[in-house]
Short mmCIF file of N, CA, C and O in Angstrom, two decimals:
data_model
loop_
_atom_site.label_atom_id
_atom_site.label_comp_id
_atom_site.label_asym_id
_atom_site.label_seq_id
_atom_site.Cartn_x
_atom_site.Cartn_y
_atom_site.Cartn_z
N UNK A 1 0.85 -1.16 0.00
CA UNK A 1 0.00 0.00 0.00
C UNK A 1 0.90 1.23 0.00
O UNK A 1 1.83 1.17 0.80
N UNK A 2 0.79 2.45 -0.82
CA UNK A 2 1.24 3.35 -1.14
C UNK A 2 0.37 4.61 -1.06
O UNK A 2 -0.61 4.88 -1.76
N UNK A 3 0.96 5.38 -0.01
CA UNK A 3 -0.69 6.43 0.37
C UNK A 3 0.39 8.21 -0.23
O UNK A 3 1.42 8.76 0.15
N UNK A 4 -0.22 8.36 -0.84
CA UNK A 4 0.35 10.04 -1.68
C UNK A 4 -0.73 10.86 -1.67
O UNK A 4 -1.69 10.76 -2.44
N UNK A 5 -0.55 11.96 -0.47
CA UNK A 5 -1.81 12.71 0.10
C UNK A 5 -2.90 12.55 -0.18
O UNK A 5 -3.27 12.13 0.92
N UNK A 6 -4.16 12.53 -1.05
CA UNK A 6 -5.63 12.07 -0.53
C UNK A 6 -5.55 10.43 -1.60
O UNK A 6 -6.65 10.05 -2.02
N UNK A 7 -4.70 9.82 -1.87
CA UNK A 7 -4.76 8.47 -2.96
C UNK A 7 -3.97 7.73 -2.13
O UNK A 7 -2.89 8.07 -1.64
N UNK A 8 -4.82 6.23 -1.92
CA UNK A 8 -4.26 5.44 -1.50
C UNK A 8 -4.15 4.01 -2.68
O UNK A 8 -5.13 3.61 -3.31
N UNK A 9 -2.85 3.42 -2.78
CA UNK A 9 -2.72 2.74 -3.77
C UNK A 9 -2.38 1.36 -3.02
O UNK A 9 -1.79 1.21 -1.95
N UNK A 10 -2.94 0.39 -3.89
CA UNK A 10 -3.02 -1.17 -2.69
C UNK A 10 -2.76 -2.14 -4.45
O UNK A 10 -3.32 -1.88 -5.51
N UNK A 11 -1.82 -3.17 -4.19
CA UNK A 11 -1.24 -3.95 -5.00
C UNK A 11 -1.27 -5.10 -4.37
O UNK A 11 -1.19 -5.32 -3.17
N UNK A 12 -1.43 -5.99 -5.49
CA UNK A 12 -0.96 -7.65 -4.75
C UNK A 12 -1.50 -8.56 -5.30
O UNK A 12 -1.81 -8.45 -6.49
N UNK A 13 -1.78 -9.78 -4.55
CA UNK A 13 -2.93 -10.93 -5.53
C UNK A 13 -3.59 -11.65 -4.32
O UNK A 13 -3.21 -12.16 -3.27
N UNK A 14 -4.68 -11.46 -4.94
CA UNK A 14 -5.90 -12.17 -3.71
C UNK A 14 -6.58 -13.41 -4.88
O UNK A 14 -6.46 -13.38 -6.10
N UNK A 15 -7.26 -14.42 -4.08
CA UNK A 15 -7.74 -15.86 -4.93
C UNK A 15 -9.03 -15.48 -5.35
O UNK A 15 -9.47 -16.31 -6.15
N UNK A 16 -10.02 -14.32 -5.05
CA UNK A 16 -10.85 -14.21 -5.55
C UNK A 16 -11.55 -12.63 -5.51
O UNK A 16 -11.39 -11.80 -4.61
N UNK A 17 -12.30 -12.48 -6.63
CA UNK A 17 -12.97 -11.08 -6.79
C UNK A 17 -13.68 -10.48 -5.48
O UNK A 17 -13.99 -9.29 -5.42
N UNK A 18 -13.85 -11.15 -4.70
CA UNK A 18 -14.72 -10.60 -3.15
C UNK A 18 -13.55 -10.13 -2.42
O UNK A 18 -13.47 -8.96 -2.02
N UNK A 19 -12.39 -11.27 -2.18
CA UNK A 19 -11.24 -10.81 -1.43
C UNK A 19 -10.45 -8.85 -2.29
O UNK A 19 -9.77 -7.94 -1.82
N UNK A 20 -10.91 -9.05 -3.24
CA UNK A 20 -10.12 -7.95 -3.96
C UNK A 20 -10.97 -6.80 -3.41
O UNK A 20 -10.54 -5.80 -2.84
N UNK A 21 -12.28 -7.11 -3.67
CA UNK A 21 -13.60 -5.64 -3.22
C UNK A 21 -13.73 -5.56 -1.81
O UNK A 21 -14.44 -4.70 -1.30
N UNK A 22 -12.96 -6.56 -0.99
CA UNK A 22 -13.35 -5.95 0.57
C UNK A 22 -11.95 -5.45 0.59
O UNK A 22 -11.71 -5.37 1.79
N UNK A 23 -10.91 -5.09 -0.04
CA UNK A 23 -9.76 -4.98 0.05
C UNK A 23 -10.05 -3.09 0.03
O UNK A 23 -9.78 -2.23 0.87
N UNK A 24 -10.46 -3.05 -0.78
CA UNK A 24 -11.22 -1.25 -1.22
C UNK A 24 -12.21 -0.88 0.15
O UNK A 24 -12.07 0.19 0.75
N UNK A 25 -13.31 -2.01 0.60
CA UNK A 25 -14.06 -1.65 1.67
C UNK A 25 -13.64 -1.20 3.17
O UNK A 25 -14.10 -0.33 3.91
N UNK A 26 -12.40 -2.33 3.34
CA UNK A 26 -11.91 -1.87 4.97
C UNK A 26 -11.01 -0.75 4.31
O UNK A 26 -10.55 -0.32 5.36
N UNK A 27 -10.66 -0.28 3.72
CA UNK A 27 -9.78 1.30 3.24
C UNK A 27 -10.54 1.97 3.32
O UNK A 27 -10.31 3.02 3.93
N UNK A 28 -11.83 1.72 2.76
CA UNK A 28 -12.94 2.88 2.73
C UNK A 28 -13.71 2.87 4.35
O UNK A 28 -14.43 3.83 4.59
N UNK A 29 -13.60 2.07 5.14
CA UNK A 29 -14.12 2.05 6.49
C UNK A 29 -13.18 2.65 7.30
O UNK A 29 -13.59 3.26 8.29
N UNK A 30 -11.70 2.59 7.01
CA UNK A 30 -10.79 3.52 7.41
C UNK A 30 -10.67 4.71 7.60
O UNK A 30 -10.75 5.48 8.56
N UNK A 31 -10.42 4.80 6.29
CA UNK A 31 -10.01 6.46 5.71
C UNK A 31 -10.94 6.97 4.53
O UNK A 31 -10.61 7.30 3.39
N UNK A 32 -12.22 6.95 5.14
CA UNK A 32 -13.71 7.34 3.89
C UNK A 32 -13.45 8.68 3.00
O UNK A 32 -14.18 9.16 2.14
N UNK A 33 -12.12 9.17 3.51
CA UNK A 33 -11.68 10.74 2.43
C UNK A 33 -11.13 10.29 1.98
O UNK A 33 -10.54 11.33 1.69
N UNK A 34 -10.16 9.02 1.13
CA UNK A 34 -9.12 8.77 0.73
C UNK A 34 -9.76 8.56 -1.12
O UNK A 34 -10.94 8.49 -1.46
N UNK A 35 -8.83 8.51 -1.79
CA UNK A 35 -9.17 8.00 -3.36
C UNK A 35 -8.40 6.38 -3.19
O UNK A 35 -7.18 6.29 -3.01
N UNK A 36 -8.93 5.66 -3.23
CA UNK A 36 -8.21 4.01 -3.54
C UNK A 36 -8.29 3.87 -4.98
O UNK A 36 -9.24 4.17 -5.70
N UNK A 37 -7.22 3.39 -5.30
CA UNK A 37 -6.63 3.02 -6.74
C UNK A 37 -5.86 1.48 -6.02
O UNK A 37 -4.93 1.17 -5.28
N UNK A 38 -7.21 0.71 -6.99
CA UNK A 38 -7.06 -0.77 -6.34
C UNK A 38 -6.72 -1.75 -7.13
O UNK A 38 -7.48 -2.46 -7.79
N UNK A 39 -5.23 -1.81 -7.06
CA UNK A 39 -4.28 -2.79 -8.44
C UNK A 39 -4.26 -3.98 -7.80
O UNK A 39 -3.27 -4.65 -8.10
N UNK A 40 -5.01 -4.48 -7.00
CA UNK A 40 -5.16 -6.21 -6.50
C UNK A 40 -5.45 -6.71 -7.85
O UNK A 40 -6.13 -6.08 -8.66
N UNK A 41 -4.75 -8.24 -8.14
CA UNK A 41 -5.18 -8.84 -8.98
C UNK A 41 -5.69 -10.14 -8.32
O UNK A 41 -5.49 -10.65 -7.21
N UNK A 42 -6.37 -10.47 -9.31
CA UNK A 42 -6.87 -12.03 -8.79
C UNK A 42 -6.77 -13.18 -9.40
O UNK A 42 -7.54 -13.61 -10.26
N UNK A 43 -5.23 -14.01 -8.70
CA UNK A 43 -5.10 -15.21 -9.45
C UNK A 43 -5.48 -16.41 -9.59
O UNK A 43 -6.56 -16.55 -9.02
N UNK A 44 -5.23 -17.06 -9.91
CA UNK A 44 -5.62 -18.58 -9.95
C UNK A 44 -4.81 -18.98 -9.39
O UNK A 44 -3.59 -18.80 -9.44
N UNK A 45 -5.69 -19.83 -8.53
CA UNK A 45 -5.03 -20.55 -7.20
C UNK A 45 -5.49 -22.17 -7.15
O UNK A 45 -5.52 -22.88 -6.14
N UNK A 46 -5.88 -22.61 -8.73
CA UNK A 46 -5.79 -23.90 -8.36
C UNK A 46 -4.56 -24.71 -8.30
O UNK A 46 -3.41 -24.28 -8.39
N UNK A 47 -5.14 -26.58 -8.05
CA UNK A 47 -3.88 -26.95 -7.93
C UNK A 47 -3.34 -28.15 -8.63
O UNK A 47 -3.83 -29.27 -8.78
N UNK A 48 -1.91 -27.53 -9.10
CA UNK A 48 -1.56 -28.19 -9.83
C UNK A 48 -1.74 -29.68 -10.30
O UNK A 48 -1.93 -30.76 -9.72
N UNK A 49 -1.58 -29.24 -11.68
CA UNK A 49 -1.85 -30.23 -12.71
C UNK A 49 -1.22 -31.31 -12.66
O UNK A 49 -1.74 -32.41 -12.48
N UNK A 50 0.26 -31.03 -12.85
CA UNK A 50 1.20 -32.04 -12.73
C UNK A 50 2.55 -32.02 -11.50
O UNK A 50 2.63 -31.34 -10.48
N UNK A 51 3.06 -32.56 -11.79
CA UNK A 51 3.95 -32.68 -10.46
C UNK A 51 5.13 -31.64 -10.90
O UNK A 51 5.46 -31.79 -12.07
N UNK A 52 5.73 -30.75 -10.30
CA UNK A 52 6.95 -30.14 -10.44
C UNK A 52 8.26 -30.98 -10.58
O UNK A 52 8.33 -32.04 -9.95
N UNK A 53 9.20 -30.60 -11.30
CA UNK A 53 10.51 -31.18 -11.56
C UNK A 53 11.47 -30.13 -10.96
O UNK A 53 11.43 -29.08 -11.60
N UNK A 54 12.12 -30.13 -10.15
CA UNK A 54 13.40 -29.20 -9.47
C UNK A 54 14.57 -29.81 -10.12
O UNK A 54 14.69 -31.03 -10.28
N UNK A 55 15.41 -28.95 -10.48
CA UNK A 55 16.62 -29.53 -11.20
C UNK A 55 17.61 -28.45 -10.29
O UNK A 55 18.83 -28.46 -10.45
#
């Protein structure tokens, strides 16, 4: 999170679209004057297909 006087900026990766929108909500229950610019992405978190090889 990166806060530059009234913009607060929040990055990262959450497993799903709800985790990303309460991510904006407790900021906004925080700091309700702030601008959020909300670069959460949301990845895929299933699990693997095949087995990993470490070399």
């Amino acid at each position: 999170m990166t806060v530059r006087g009234e913009h607060v900026v929040v990055s990262g990766d959450v497993a799903t679209e709800q985790r990303r929108a309460e991510v904006s909500e407790v900021i906004r229950d925080v700091a309700p004057e702030m601008v959020i610019h909300n670069d959460v992405r949301v990845v895929c978190v299933d699990e693997p297909t095949r087995r990993e090889e470490l070399t």
